[in-house]
Amino acid sequence: MICDRQQADMEVDVIISGCGPVGALTSNLLGSMGVRTLVLEQDLAPHGQPRAFSCDDEALRIYQAAGLVDELQRDMRQSQFFEYVGGSGKRFAQVNPGQTDFGYGYTPLWFFHQPLLERSLREGMQRFPHVNLEIGAALESLEQDASGVTVRYRQVQTGEVRTVRGRFLLGCDGARSSVRKALNIKLSGRTYDELWLAVSGVVEGELPDMCRFVCDPKRPAFVATGAAGQFRWEFMLMPGETREYMERPETIRALLTPYIDPDRVNIQRAQVYTFHCLNAAKWRDGNVFLLGDAAHTMPPFMGQGLTSGLRDASNLAWKLHRVLQGLAPDSLLNTYEEERRPHVESLQKLCIRVGHLFLARNSLVATARDALLRAVQRIPRVKRFIQGFEFKQAPRHNEGFYFDGGSKDSEPPQGSFFIQPKVRLQSGEEVLLDEALGNEFAVLCRANAPAAQREAARGLAEALGGRLLAVQADEDDAGKVSSVVDVTGKLDAWFSRYTADVVVLRPDRFVFGAVKAEQLPELRDALGV
């Protein structure tokens, strides 16, 4: 393998293998930071199948950071509710994500059409002249040394073999990752025995508003109205049913009939699949990183597979940028897996628990489940927990690149995903908070803080290459720094809860630390600036 950088055909900062949603999103984030990026995609045409189907509020906030949320939202559908019904068709639980606000700027359940999503992400890459996509590029081998990685790939149309040298290589190439295989990184976990038939199609005429988990022991199913006129049905195969039988048009027609007139459906995809709950043994090998399905897969019952990959990209991209700029040591990159793996593993466990609820195959157990869930929801707090989607895993890191100090709260602010309420700019425009912060580190303080505190916070922001933003309680509270009006009062409540004068936000909008003014020197030391 050629490893002399002088012999490489091209030299970049970051090489990305795979241009699915995770690879394309990562390239957009890196592009917005000025990172020279080459994306290698083996397929000659964008993936045309609607596989991934849903995302959440965290995903939309990440798309916002990439400058693409408005474009992507135009092709999405907000889900107002989803329900669980038993074999009789009677509902035993309902969740109302359309009425739920976890504080991140968006409601927590959105449906999308994957081909449209991928198209918009690829078009977003074109904003950056330093980001290039090479299609039909099949990775053949890689070799790395202390200063970078050399990738050898083949152009599938011409057979030409090329090399590219990069400081880092990111494997965003899915569950069958060529990058992971080249590094001989093992997967561990479980592949489930249950087979499912996934059917996607466009429905003519008016679409019913539906998102339903059918927890029927005789045939568990999932039915949902998607985006762009799409509908999704998933049916569990029963003992003795084969892939060939389930994918027959007459079988599909019979399965759809209880939910919709099959004559109204133009089926685009009907495929039997199984699902996995797997983790790579490590997500970093020297200068190579695994993201998304290349690093981890999970059952589909919480719709967290794609969003988990987007979280990976959001966590890693800014760290790569700071290391490339010489603003942080290489050891910062070790915190990628340190922070992300525990969250992924906890989500995997949650998906398995929800799956057990969904897939009860014993009719007596299912009947008892339905009755129990109806009964416990008579307790107001339990009802709020279920209907308010509170069982969804909160985005939080307990270890990693954070300030170990400040608040003594039982759940301290560092490592939490900061809220994103609306704020009013000095121009009078109201926007979501991140629009006022930019995509670098940000320092927030109260606008009415003493001048010395504001100056210390300003100096910290400048040292980080970021922005200081003062939070005003009202229009008359402005100081001499860039400020916003806390129109909802949520920022003031956050500062008060943690008795903080200053909060430092990482570029991925997780809280590095929140402290009283006298602790600013300690916080600055922890940041290494």
Short mmCIF file of C-alpha atoms in Angstrom, two decimals:
data_model
loop_
_atom_site.label_atom_id
_atom_site.label_comp_id
_atom_site.label_asym_id
_atom_site.label_seq_id
_atom_site.Cartn_x
_atom_site.Cartn_y
_atom_site.Cartn_z
CA MET A 1 0.00 0.00 0.00
CA ILE A 2 1.33 3.43 -0.99
CA CYS A 3 1.68 5.59 2.08
CA ASP A 4 4.02 8.35 0.87
CA ARG A 5 1.84 11.45 0.76
CA GLN A 6 3.78 12.72 -2.25
CA GLN A 7 2.44 9.79 -4.27
CA ALA A 8 -1.20 10.34 -3.41
CA ASP A 9 -3.43 11.71 -6.15
CA MET A 10 -5.07 14.13 -3.73
CA GLU A 11 -4.53 15.47 -0.25
CA VAL A 12 -7.32 16.63 2.07
CA ASP A 13 -8.01 17.08 5.77
CA VAL A 14 -10.76 14.47 6.11
CA ILE A 15 -11.79 11.53 3.93
CA ILE A 16 -15.33 10.23 4.39
CA SER A 17 -16.25 6.76 3.16
CA GLY A 18 -19.99 6.67 2.40
CA CYS A 19 -22.45 9.37 1.38
CA GLY A 20 -25.62 8.15 3.01
CA PRO A 21 -27.36 10.55 5.41
CA VAL A 22 -24.64 10.33 8.07
CA GLY A 23 -21.73 10.80 5.65
CA ALA A 24 -23.49 13.63 3.82
CA LEU A 25 -24.42 15.39 7.05
CA THR A 26 -20.87 15.06 8.38
CA SER A 27 -19.47 16.59 5.20
CA ASN A 28 -21.86 19.53 5.53
CA LEU A 29 -20.77 20.14 9.12
CA LEU A 30 -17.10 19.92 8.21
CA GLY A 31 -17.68 22.10 5.16
CA SER A 32 -19.23 24.83 7.29
CA MET A 33 -16.05 24.79 9.40
CA GLY A 34 -13.75 25.16 6.38
CA VAL A 35 -12.38 21.60 6.55
CA ARG A 36 -11.12 20.20 3.23
CA THR A 37 -13.17 17.05 2.76
CA LEU A 38 -13.41 14.29 0.16
CA VAL A 39 -16.43 11.98 0.25
CA LEU A 40 -16.11 8.59 -1.46
CA GLU A 41 -19.38 6.89 -2.40
CA GLN A 42 -19.39 3.49 -4.08
CA ASP A 43 -22.85 3.73 -5.67
CA LEU A 44 -23.19 5.66 -8.91
CA ALA A 45 -26.67 6.99 -8.09
CA PRO A 46 -28.21 8.22 -4.83
CA HIS A 47 -30.00 5.56 -2.84
CA GLY A 48 -33.59 5.51 -4.06
CA GLN A 49 -35.19 3.35 -1.37
CA PRO A 50 -37.10 4.84 1.59
CA ARG A 51 -35.37 2.87 4.36
CA ALA A 52 -34.90 5.34 7.24
CA PHE A 53 -38.23 6.99 7.97
CA SER A 54 -38.21 9.15 11.11
CA CYS A 55 -36.06 11.53 13.14
CA ASP A 56 -36.43 13.66 16.23
CA ASP A 57 -35.89 17.14 17.64
CA GLU A 58 -32.19 16.54 18.19
CA ALA A 59 -31.78 15.61 14.53
CA LEU A 60 -33.48 18.81 13.40
CA ARG A 61 -31.24 20.87 15.65
CA ILE A 62 -28.21 19.19 14.08
CA TYR A 63 -29.61 19.92 10.60
CA GLN A 64 -30.02 23.51 11.79
CA ALA A 65 -26.32 23.63 12.71
CA ALA A 66 -25.55 22.51 9.16
CA GLY A 67 -27.70 25.34 7.78
CA LEU A 68 -30.19 22.95 6.16
CA VAL A 69 -33.13 22.61 8.53
CA ASP A 70 -35.50 24.85 6.54
CA GLU A 71 -34.75 22.99 3.32
CA LEU A 72 -35.18 19.59 4.94
CA GLN A 73 -38.30 20.48 6.92
CA ARG A 74 -40.14 21.38 3.73
CA ASP A 75 -40.16 17.71 2.81
CA MET A 76 -40.95 16.40 6.31
CA ARG A 77 -44.19 15.72 8.17
CA GLN A 78 -44.56 16.46 11.85
CA SER A 79 -46.15 13.60 13.79
CA GLN A 80 -48.75 14.73 16.28
CA PHE A 81 -49.28 11.38 18.00
CA PHE A 82 -48.60 7.68 17.92
CA GLU A 83 -50.58 4.92 19.54
CA TYR A 84 -50.29 1.35 20.71
CA VAL A 85 -53.26 -0.94 20.04
CA GLY A 86 -53.84 -4.55 21.02
CA GLY A 87 -55.17 -7.48 19.03
CA SER A 88 -58.73 -6.17 19.34
CA GLY A 89 -57.68 -2.87 17.78
CA LYS A 90 -58.39 -1.04 21.03
CA ARG A 91 -55.81 1.54 22.08
CA PHE A 92 -53.96 0.90 25.34
CA ALA A 93 -51.45 3.79 25.16
CA GLN A 94 -50.97 7.02 23.22
CA VAL A 95 -47.99 9.36 22.99
CA ASN A 96 -48.40 12.99 21.92
CA PRO A 97 -45.07 14.21 20.50
CA GLY A 98 -46.82 17.05 18.67
CA GLN A 99 -47.61 18.57 22.08
CA THR A 100 -44.23 17.77 23.63
CA ASP A 101 -41.42 20.27 24.07
CA PHE A 102 -38.10 18.97 25.39
CA GLY A 103 -36.69 22.46 24.95
CA TYR A 104 -34.48 21.95 21.90
CA GLY A 105 -36.46 24.06 19.44
CA TYR A 106 -38.53 21.37 17.70
CA THR A 107 -41.13 18.75 18.52
CA PRO A 108 -39.68 15.24 18.91
CA LEU A 109 -41.07 13.17 16.02
CA TRP A 110 -40.78 13.91 12.30
CA PHE A 111 -41.17 11.69 9.25
CA PHE A 112 -39.12 12.14 6.10
CA HIS A 113 -38.64 10.49 2.70
CA GLN A 114 -35.04 9.28 2.54
CA PRO A 115 -34.40 9.96 -1.17
CA LEU A 116 -35.47 13.59 -0.71
CA LEU A 117 -33.42 13.91 2.47
CA GLU A 118 -30.29 12.57 0.78
CA ARG A 119 -30.80 14.83 -2.22
CA SER A 120 -30.98 17.92 -0.02
CA LEU A 121 -27.92 16.89 1.98
CA ARG A 122 -25.91 16.34 -1.20
CA GLU A 123 -27.04 19.66 -2.60
CA GLY A 124 -25.95 21.25 0.68
CA MET A 125 -22.43 19.94 0.15
CA GLN A 126 -22.20 22.00 -3.03
CA ARG A 127 -22.13 25.20 -0.94
CA PHE A 128 -18.51 24.46 -0.05
CA PRO A 129 -15.80 24.44 -2.75
CA HIS A 130 -13.50 22.59 -0.35
CA VAL A 131 -15.93 19.63 -0.08
CA ASN A 132 -15.95 17.17 -2.97
CA LEU A 133 -18.02 14.07 -3.63
CA GLU A 134 -16.63 11.30 -5.81
CA ILE A 135 -19.29 8.76 -6.80
CA GLY A 136 -18.52 5.26 -8.00
CA ALA A 137 -15.48 5.18 -5.70
CA ALA A 138 -15.03 1.78 -4.06
CA LEU A 139 -12.60 1.68 -1.14
CA GLU A 140 -10.06 -1.09 -1.63
CA SER A 141 -7.57 -0.61 1.18
CA LEU A 142 -6.25 1.84 3.69
CA GLU A 143 -3.03 2.37 5.57
CA GLN A 144 -2.25 4.85 8.29
CA ASP A 145 0.70 6.25 10.17
CA ALA A 146 1.04 8.83 12.91
CA SER A 147 0.33 11.76 10.59
CA GLY A 148 -2.64 10.49 8.62
CA VAL A 149 -4.33 7.90 6.45
CA THR A 150 -3.85 6.92 2.81
CA VAL A 151 -6.86 5.37 1.09
CA ARG A 152 -6.69 3.40 -2.12
CA TYR A 153 -9.95 3.25 -4.06
CA ARG A 154 -11.15 2.13 -7.47
CA GLN A 155 -13.41 4.02 -9.86
CA VAL A 156 -16.06 1.41 -10.67
CA GLN A 157 -16.87 2.90 -14.09
CA THR A 158 -13.31 3.08 -15.44
CA GLY A 159 -11.44 0.65 -13.20
CA GLU A 160 -8.89 3.39 -12.47
CA VAL A 161 -7.18 3.07 -9.10
CA ARG A 162 -6.52 6.27 -7.17
CA THR A 163 -5.11 7.22 -3.80
CA VAL A 164 -5.98 10.03 -1.43
CA ARG A 165 -4.17 11.15 1.66
CA GLY A 166 -6.03 12.65 4.60
CA ARG A 167 -5.34 13.53 8.20
CA PHE A 168 -8.43 11.54 9.22
CA LEU A 169 -10.72 8.91 7.69
CA LEU A 170 -14.36 8.55 8.74
CA GLY A 171 -16.23 5.32 8.09
CA CYS A 172 -19.83 6.38 7.43
CA ASP A 173 -20.41 3.39 5.16
CA GLY A 174 -23.14 1.51 6.97
CA ALA A 175 -23.55 -1.79 8.75
CA ARG A 176 -21.37 -3.61 6.19
CA SER A 177 -18.66 -0.96 6.52
CA SER A 178 -15.63 -1.51 4.30
CA VAL A 179 -13.62 0.72 6.62
CA ARG A 180 -14.48 -1.37 9.67
CA LYS A 181 -13.65 -4.57 7.80
CA ALA A 182 -10.32 -3.16 6.58
CA LEU A 183 -9.38 -2.49 10.21
CA ASN A 184 -10.65 -5.92 11.31
CA ILE A 185 -12.81 -4.34 14.02
CA LYS A 186 -15.30 -6.88 15.32
CA LEU A 187 -19.01 -6.38 15.97
CA SER A 188 -20.72 -7.84 19.02
CA GLY A 189 -24.34 -7.98 20.07
CA ARG A 190 -27.40 -9.71 18.74
CA THR A 191 -29.05 -10.33 15.41
CA TYR A 192 -32.74 -11.02 15.97
CA ASP A 193 -34.46 -14.11 14.62
CA GLU A 194 -37.68 -12.26 13.80
CA LEU A 195 -38.17 -11.35 10.15
CA TRP A 196 -40.25 -8.36 9.06
CA LEU A 197 -41.80 -7.27 5.79
CA ALA A 198 -41.34 -3.53 5.16
CA VAL A 199 -43.70 -2.00 2.59
CA SER A 200 -43.39 1.61 1.44
CA GLY A 201 -45.50 3.38 -1.13
CA VAL A 202 -47.29 6.47 -2.28
CA VAL A 203 -51.01 6.73 -1.55
CA GLU A 204 -53.34 8.42 -3.98
CA GLY A 205 -55.83 10.90 -2.59
CA GLU A 206 -56.12 12.07 0.99
CA LEU A 207 -53.76 10.43 3.47
CA PRO A 208 -55.10 9.22 6.81
CA ASP A 209 -53.20 10.65 9.78
CA MET A 210 -51.87 7.50 11.40
CA CYS A 211 -48.92 6.28 13.42
CA ARG A 212 -49.78 2.98 15.05
CA PHE A 213 -47.97 0.12 16.69
CA VAL A 214 -50.22 -2.91 16.35
CA CYS A 215 -49.28 -5.11 19.31
CA ASP A 216 -51.29 -8.11 18.14
CA PRO A 217 -49.72 -11.48 19.04
CA LYS A 218 -51.17 -12.88 15.83
CA ARG A 219 -49.37 -10.31 13.65
CA PRO A 220 -47.37 -7.44 15.19
CA ALA A 221 -47.28 -4.51 12.79
CA PHE A 222 -46.37 -0.85 12.42
CA VAL A 223 -48.38 1.54 10.25
CA ALA A 224 -47.61 5.22 9.69
CA THR A 225 -48.30 8.15 7.41
CA GLY A 226 -45.00 9.52 6.20
CA ALA A 227 -43.81 12.54 4.28
CA ALA A 228 -44.22 13.33 0.59
CA GLY A 229 -47.36 11.23 0.18
CA GLN A 230 -45.58 8.18 1.58
CA PHE A 231 -47.02 5.47 3.78
CA ARG A 232 -45.10 2.79 5.69
CA TRP A 233 -46.30 -0.63 6.78
CA GLU A 234 -44.23 -3.24 8.58
CA PHE A 235 -45.48 -6.75 9.35
CA MET A 236 -43.81 -9.45 11.38
CA LEU A 237 -43.51 -12.83 9.68
CA MET A 238 -45.22 -15.70 11.44
CA PRO A 239 -43.75 -19.23 11.78
CA GLY A 240 -43.69 -21.01 8.42
CA GLU A 241 -43.95 -17.84 6.32
CA THR A 242 -41.18 -17.37 3.80
CA ARG A 243 -39.61 -14.33 2.24
CA GLU A 244 -40.99 -15.36 -1.19
CA TYR A 245 -44.52 -15.73 0.17
CA MET A 246 -44.49 -12.40 2.01
CA GLU A 247 -43.15 -10.43 -0.96
CA ARG A 248 -45.85 -11.68 -3.33
CA PRO A 249 -48.22 -8.92 -4.53
CA GLU A 250 -51.30 -10.87 -3.38
CA THR A 251 -49.86 -11.31 0.14
CA ILE A 252 -48.99 -7.63 0.39
CA ARG A 253 -52.45 -6.68 -0.81
CA ALA A 254 -54.09 -8.83 1.88
CA LEU A 255 -51.87 -7.34 4.59
CA LEU A 256 -52.63 -3.75 3.57
CA THR A 257 -56.40 -4.19 3.27
CA PRO A 258 -57.24 -3.69 6.99
CA TYR A 259 -55.50 -0.31 6.91
CA ILE A 260 -56.10 1.16 3.45
CA ASP A 261 -57.60 0.37 0.07
CA PRO A 262 -54.63 -1.32 -1.67
CA ASP A 263 -55.84 0.02 -5.03
CA ARG A 264 -54.81 3.48 -3.78
CA VAL A 265 -51.22 2.41 -3.10
CA ASN A 266 -48.34 2.61 -5.54
CA ILE A 267 -45.82 0.31 -3.83
CA GLN A 268 -42.21 1.46 -4.14
CA ARG A 269 -40.53 -1.04 -1.85
CA ALA A 270 -41.50 -4.37 -0.32
CA GLN A 271 -38.66 -6.22 1.33
CA VAL A 272 -38.17 -8.74 4.12
CA TYR A 273 -35.50 -7.80 6.65
CA THR A 274 -34.32 -8.51 10.15
CA PHE A 275 -32.80 -6.10 12.65
CA HIS A 276 -29.69 -6.07 14.74
CA CYS A 277 -28.39 -4.64 18.01
CA LEU A 278 -24.64 -4.48 17.49
CA ASN A 279 -21.63 -2.43 18.56
CA ALA A 280 -18.17 -2.22 17.09
CA ALA A 281 -15.41 -3.21 19.52
CA LYS A 282 -13.94 0.26 19.12
CA TRP A 283 -15.00 3.36 17.22
CA ARG A 284 -11.51 4.79 16.83
CA ASP A 285 -8.39 3.18 15.42
CA GLY A 286 -5.62 5.76 15.24
CA ASN A 287 -6.75 8.34 12.69
CA VAL A 288 -9.82 6.36 11.60
CA PHE A 289 -13.29 6.72 13.14
CA LEU A 290 -16.55 4.82 12.71
CA LEU A 291 -19.90 6.64 12.71
CA GLY A 292 -23.53 5.61 12.43
CA ASP A 293 -24.34 2.05 11.43
CA ALA A 294 -20.65 1.35 10.85
CA ALA A 295 -20.21 1.72 14.63
CA HIS A 296 -23.59 0.63 16.01
CA THR A 297 -27.01 -0.61 14.99
CA MET A 298 -30.18 -0.82 17.02
CA PRO A 299 -33.75 -2.18 16.86
CA PRO A 300 -36.20 0.15 15.11
CA PHE A 301 -38.80 0.52 17.86
CA MET A 302 -37.80 4.04 18.94
CA GLY A 303 -36.74 5.29 15.48
CA GLN A 304 -33.29 6.22 16.79
CA GLY A 305 -30.97 4.53 14.29
CA LEU A 306 -30.38 7.45 11.93
CA THR A 307 -30.51 10.09 14.64
CA SER A 308 -27.80 8.23 16.56
CA GLY A 309 -25.55 8.52 13.51
CA LEU A 310 -26.30 12.25 13.24
CA ARG A 311 -25.35 12.65 16.90
CA ASP A 312 -22.05 10.93 16.13
CA ALA A 313 -21.37 13.44 13.36
CA SER A 314 -22.29 16.42 15.52
CA ASN A 315 -20.06 15.20 18.35
CA LEU A 316 -17.00 14.42 16.21
CA ALA A 317 -16.96 17.11 13.50
CA TRP A 318 -16.06 20.08 15.72
CA LYS A 319 -13.42 18.05 17.56
CA LEU A 320 -11.74 17.14 14.27
CA HIS A 321 -11.82 20.80 13.27
CA ARG A 322 -10.16 22.00 16.48
CA VAL A 323 -7.45 19.34 16.27
CA LEU A 324 -6.81 20.19 12.61
CA GLN A 325 -6.50 23.87 13.53
CA GLY A 326 -4.06 23.11 16.33
CA LEU A 327 -6.54 24.42 18.91
CA ALA A 328 -6.84 21.12 20.79
CA PRO A 329 -4.66 18.04 21.37
CA ASP A 330 -5.29 14.78 19.58
CA SER A 331 -6.53 13.31 22.88
CA LEU A 332 -9.74 15.36 22.51
CA LEU A 333 -10.78 12.86 19.83
CA ASN A 334 -10.82 10.05 22.40
CA THR A 335 -13.84 11.73 23.98
CA TYR A 336 -15.94 10.94 20.87
CA GLU A 337 -16.45 7.31 21.85
CA GLU A 338 -16.25 8.08 25.56
CA GLU A 339 -19.27 10.37 25.24
CA ARG A 340 -21.26 8.66 22.53
CA ARG A 341 -21.02 4.94 23.33
CA PRO A 342 -22.84 5.04 26.71
CA HIS A 343 -25.72 6.99 25.18
CA VAL A 344 -25.98 4.58 22.25
CA GLU A 345 -25.93 1.56 24.56
CA SER A 346 -28.64 3.02 26.80
CA LEU A 347 -30.80 3.71 23.75
CA GLN A 348 -30.25 0.18 22.50
CA LYS A 349 -31.51 -1.16 25.83
CA LEU A 350 -34.54 1.11 25.68
CA CYS A 351 -35.34 -0.06 22.14
CA ILE A 352 -35.14 -3.67 23.31
CA ARG A 353 -37.52 -2.97 26.22
CA VAL A 354 -40.00 -1.24 23.93
CA GLY A 355 -39.65 -4.16 21.52
CA HIS A 356 -40.55 -6.62 24.25
CA LEU A 357 -43.68 -4.58 24.90
CA PHE A 358 -44.47 -4.49 21.20
CA LEU A 359 -43.69 -8.12 20.36
CA ALA A 360 -45.44 -10.05 23.13
CA ARG A 361 -46.46 -13.25 21.34
CA ASN A 362 -48.45 -14.90 24.10
CA SER A 363 -52.09 -13.78 23.95
CA LEU A 364 -52.54 -13.96 27.74
CA VAL A 365 -49.43 -11.87 28.31
CA ALA A 366 -50.59 -9.37 25.69
CA THR A 367 -54.04 -9.08 27.25
CA ALA A 368 -52.50 -8.51 30.69
CA ARG A 369 -50.13 -5.91 29.22
CA ASP A 370 -52.99 -3.99 27.62
CA ALA A 371 -55.04 -4.01 30.82
CA LEU A 372 -52.09 -3.01 33.01
CA LEU A 373 -51.09 -0.08 30.80
CA ARG A 374 -54.65 1.21 30.67
CA ALA A 375 -54.89 0.95 34.46
CA VAL A 376 -51.61 2.68 35.36
CA GLN A 377 -52.46 5.61 33.11
CA ARG A 378 -55.22 6.50 35.54
CA ILE A 379 -52.35 7.82 37.67
CA PRO A 380 -51.76 11.37 36.35
CA ARG A 381 -47.97 11.24 36.66
CA VAL A 382 -47.75 7.93 34.78
CA LYS A 383 -50.09 9.25 32.11
CA ARG A 384 -47.87 12.33 31.64
CA PHE A 385 -44.80 10.10 31.50
CA ILE A 386 -46.28 8.06 28.64
CA GLN A 387 -48.18 10.73 26.71
CA GLY A 388 -45.36 13.24 27.12
CA PHE A 389 -42.81 10.85 25.59
CA GLU A 390 -40.73 11.10 28.76
CA PHE A 391 -39.44 7.55 28.34
CA LYS A 392 -37.25 8.77 25.46
CA GLN A 393 -33.59 8.82 26.52
CA ALA A 394 -32.42 12.36 27.28
CA PRO A 395 -29.25 13.49 25.50
CA ARG A 396 -26.60 13.59 28.22
CA HIS A 397 -22.93 12.65 28.64
CA ASN A 398 -21.66 11.73 32.08
CA GLU A 399 -18.00 11.55 31.00
CA GLY A 400 -15.92 13.32 28.40
CA PHE A 401 -14.74 16.84 27.61
CA TYR A 402 -16.51 18.76 30.37
CA PHE A 403 -15.73 20.94 33.38
CA ASP A 404 -15.74 18.85 36.52
CA GLY A 405 -17.05 21.47 38.85
CA GLY A 406 -19.64 24.18 39.28
CA SER A 407 -23.20 23.24 40.14
CA LYS A 408 -23.80 20.70 42.90
CA ASP A 409 -27.18 19.79 41.40
CA SER A 410 -27.99 16.08 41.51
CA GLU A 411 -28.04 16.24 37.72
CA PRO A 412 -25.40 18.88 36.96
CA PRO A 413 -25.59 21.01 33.81
CA GLN A 414 -22.26 19.91 32.31
CA GLY A 415 -22.83 17.16 29.78
CA SER A 416 -26.45 18.14 29.13
CA PHE A 417 -27.87 19.30 25.80
CA PHE A 418 -28.54 23.01 26.24
CA ILE A 419 -32.02 24.37 25.67
CA GLN A 420 -32.85 26.33 22.52
CA PRO A 421 -35.72 28.74 23.20
CA LYS A 422 -36.65 31.65 20.99
CA VAL A 423 -34.80 34.92 21.62
CA ARG A 424 -35.18 38.42 20.24
CA LEU A 425 -32.21 39.92 18.47
CA GLN A 426 -31.26 43.58 18.72
CA SER A 427 -32.80 43.98 15.26
CA GLY A 428 -36.17 42.93 16.72
CA GLU A 429 -36.24 39.58 14.90
CA GLU A 430 -37.13 36.49 16.93
CA VAL A 431 -35.05 33.39 16.22
CA LEU A 432 -34.08 30.12 17.85
CA LEU A 433 -31.09 30.62 20.13
CA ASP A 434 -28.52 28.75 18.01
CA GLU A 435 -29.06 31.24 15.19
CA ALA A 436 -27.61 33.91 17.46
CA LEU A 437 -24.71 31.74 18.68
CA GLY A 438 -23.02 30.59 15.49
CA ASN A 439 -21.37 27.17 15.23
CA GLU A 440 -18.29 27.65 17.40
CA PHE A 441 -17.95 27.69 21.18
CA ALA A 442 -20.34 30.15 22.80
CA VAL A 443 -20.30 31.88 26.16
CA LEU A 444 -23.54 33.14 27.70
CA CYS A 445 -23.88 35.47 30.65
CA ARG A 446 -26.53 37.73 32.09
CA ALA A 447 -26.64 41.18 30.49
CA ASN A 448 -26.98 42.88 33.89
CA ALA A 449 -23.89 41.17 35.31
CA PRO A 450 -21.16 43.48 36.64
CA ALA A 451 -18.88 44.87 33.94
CA ALA A 452 -15.88 42.90 35.24
CA GLN A 453 -17.79 39.64 34.87
CA ARG A 454 -18.88 40.50 31.35
CA GLU A 455 -15.32 41.39 30.36
CA ALA A 456 -13.98 38.13 31.79
CA ALA A 457 -16.64 36.22 29.85
CA ARG A 458 -15.78 38.18 26.70
CA GLY A 459 -12.11 37.31 27.10
CA LEU A 460 -12.98 33.62 27.45
CA ALA A 461 -15.15 33.70 24.33
CA GLU A 462 -12.40 35.40 22.31
CA ALA A 463 -9.82 32.87 23.53
CA LEU A 464 -12.10 30.06 22.34
CA GLY A 465 -12.62 31.70 18.95
CA GLY A 466 -16.32 31.89 19.75
CA ARG A 467 -18.97 34.41 20.65
CA LEU A 468 -20.17 36.03 23.86
CA LEU A 469 -23.90 36.55 24.14
CA ALA A 470 -25.54 38.42 26.98
CA VAL A 471 -29.04 37.36 27.97
CA GLN A 472 -31.43 40.21 28.74
CA ALA A 473 -34.53 39.76 30.82
CA ASP A 474 -36.21 42.61 28.94
CA GLU A 475 -35.55 45.36 26.40
CA ASP A 476 -34.11 47.78 29.00
CA ASP A 477 -31.50 45.34 30.30
CA ALA A 478 -28.88 45.63 27.55
CA GLY A 479 -25.21 46.03 28.29
CA LYS A 480 -22.37 46.90 25.90
CA VAL A 481 -22.02 43.36 24.55
CA SER A 482 -23.98 41.51 21.89
CA SER A 483 -27.23 40.58 23.56
CA VAL A 484 -30.57 38.87 23.06
CA VAL A 485 -33.86 39.22 24.87
CA ASP A 486 -35.04 36.09 26.69
CA VAL A 487 -38.61 36.34 25.42
CA THR A 488 -39.75 33.03 26.95
CA GLY A 489 -37.94 33.38 30.30
CA LYS A 490 -36.48 29.88 29.85
CA LEU A 491 -32.87 31.04 29.78
CA ASP A 492 -33.31 33.00 33.01
CA ALA A 493 -34.91 29.95 34.60
CA TRP A 494 -31.97 27.80 33.47
CA PHE A 495 -29.41 30.21 34.95
CA SER A 496 -31.41 30.36 38.19
CA ARG A 497 -31.77 26.59 38.49
CA TYR A 498 -28.01 26.11 38.40
CA THR A 499 -27.15 29.40 40.18
CA ALA A 500 -24.83 30.18 37.29
CA ASP A 501 -23.48 33.51 36.04
CA VAL A 502 -21.71 32.11 32.96
CA VAL A 503 -22.30 29.05 30.81
CA VAL A 504 -19.94 27.73 28.12
CA LEU A 505 -21.50 25.78 25.26
CA ARG A 506 -19.53 23.49 23.00
CA PRO A 507 -20.11 23.75 19.23
CA ASP A 508 -22.45 20.72 19.44
CA ARG A 509 -24.47 22.70 22.02
CA PHE A 510 -23.71 20.47 24.96
CA VAL A 511 -22.88 22.37 28.15
CA PHE A 512 -19.14 22.35 28.88
CA GLY A 513 -19.68 24.07 32.21
CA ALA A 514 -21.89 26.54 34.07
CA VAL A 515 -20.32 28.47 36.94
CA LYS A 516 -20.50 31.42 39.26
CA ALA A 517 -18.30 34.31 38.16
CA GLU A 518 -15.57 33.54 40.69
CA GLN A 519 -15.06 30.10 39.09
CA LEU A 520 -14.30 31.49 35.62
CA PRO A 521 -10.51 31.04 36.00
CA GLU A 522 -11.02 27.34 36.82
CA LEU A 523 -13.35 26.95 33.87
CA ARG A 524 -10.84 28.63 31.57
CA ASP A 525 -8.07 26.33 32.78
CA ALA A 526 -10.26 23.30 32.07
CA LEU A 527 -10.77 24.55 28.52
CA GLY A 528 -7.03 24.89 28.04
CA VAL A 529 -7.14 28.48 26.74
#
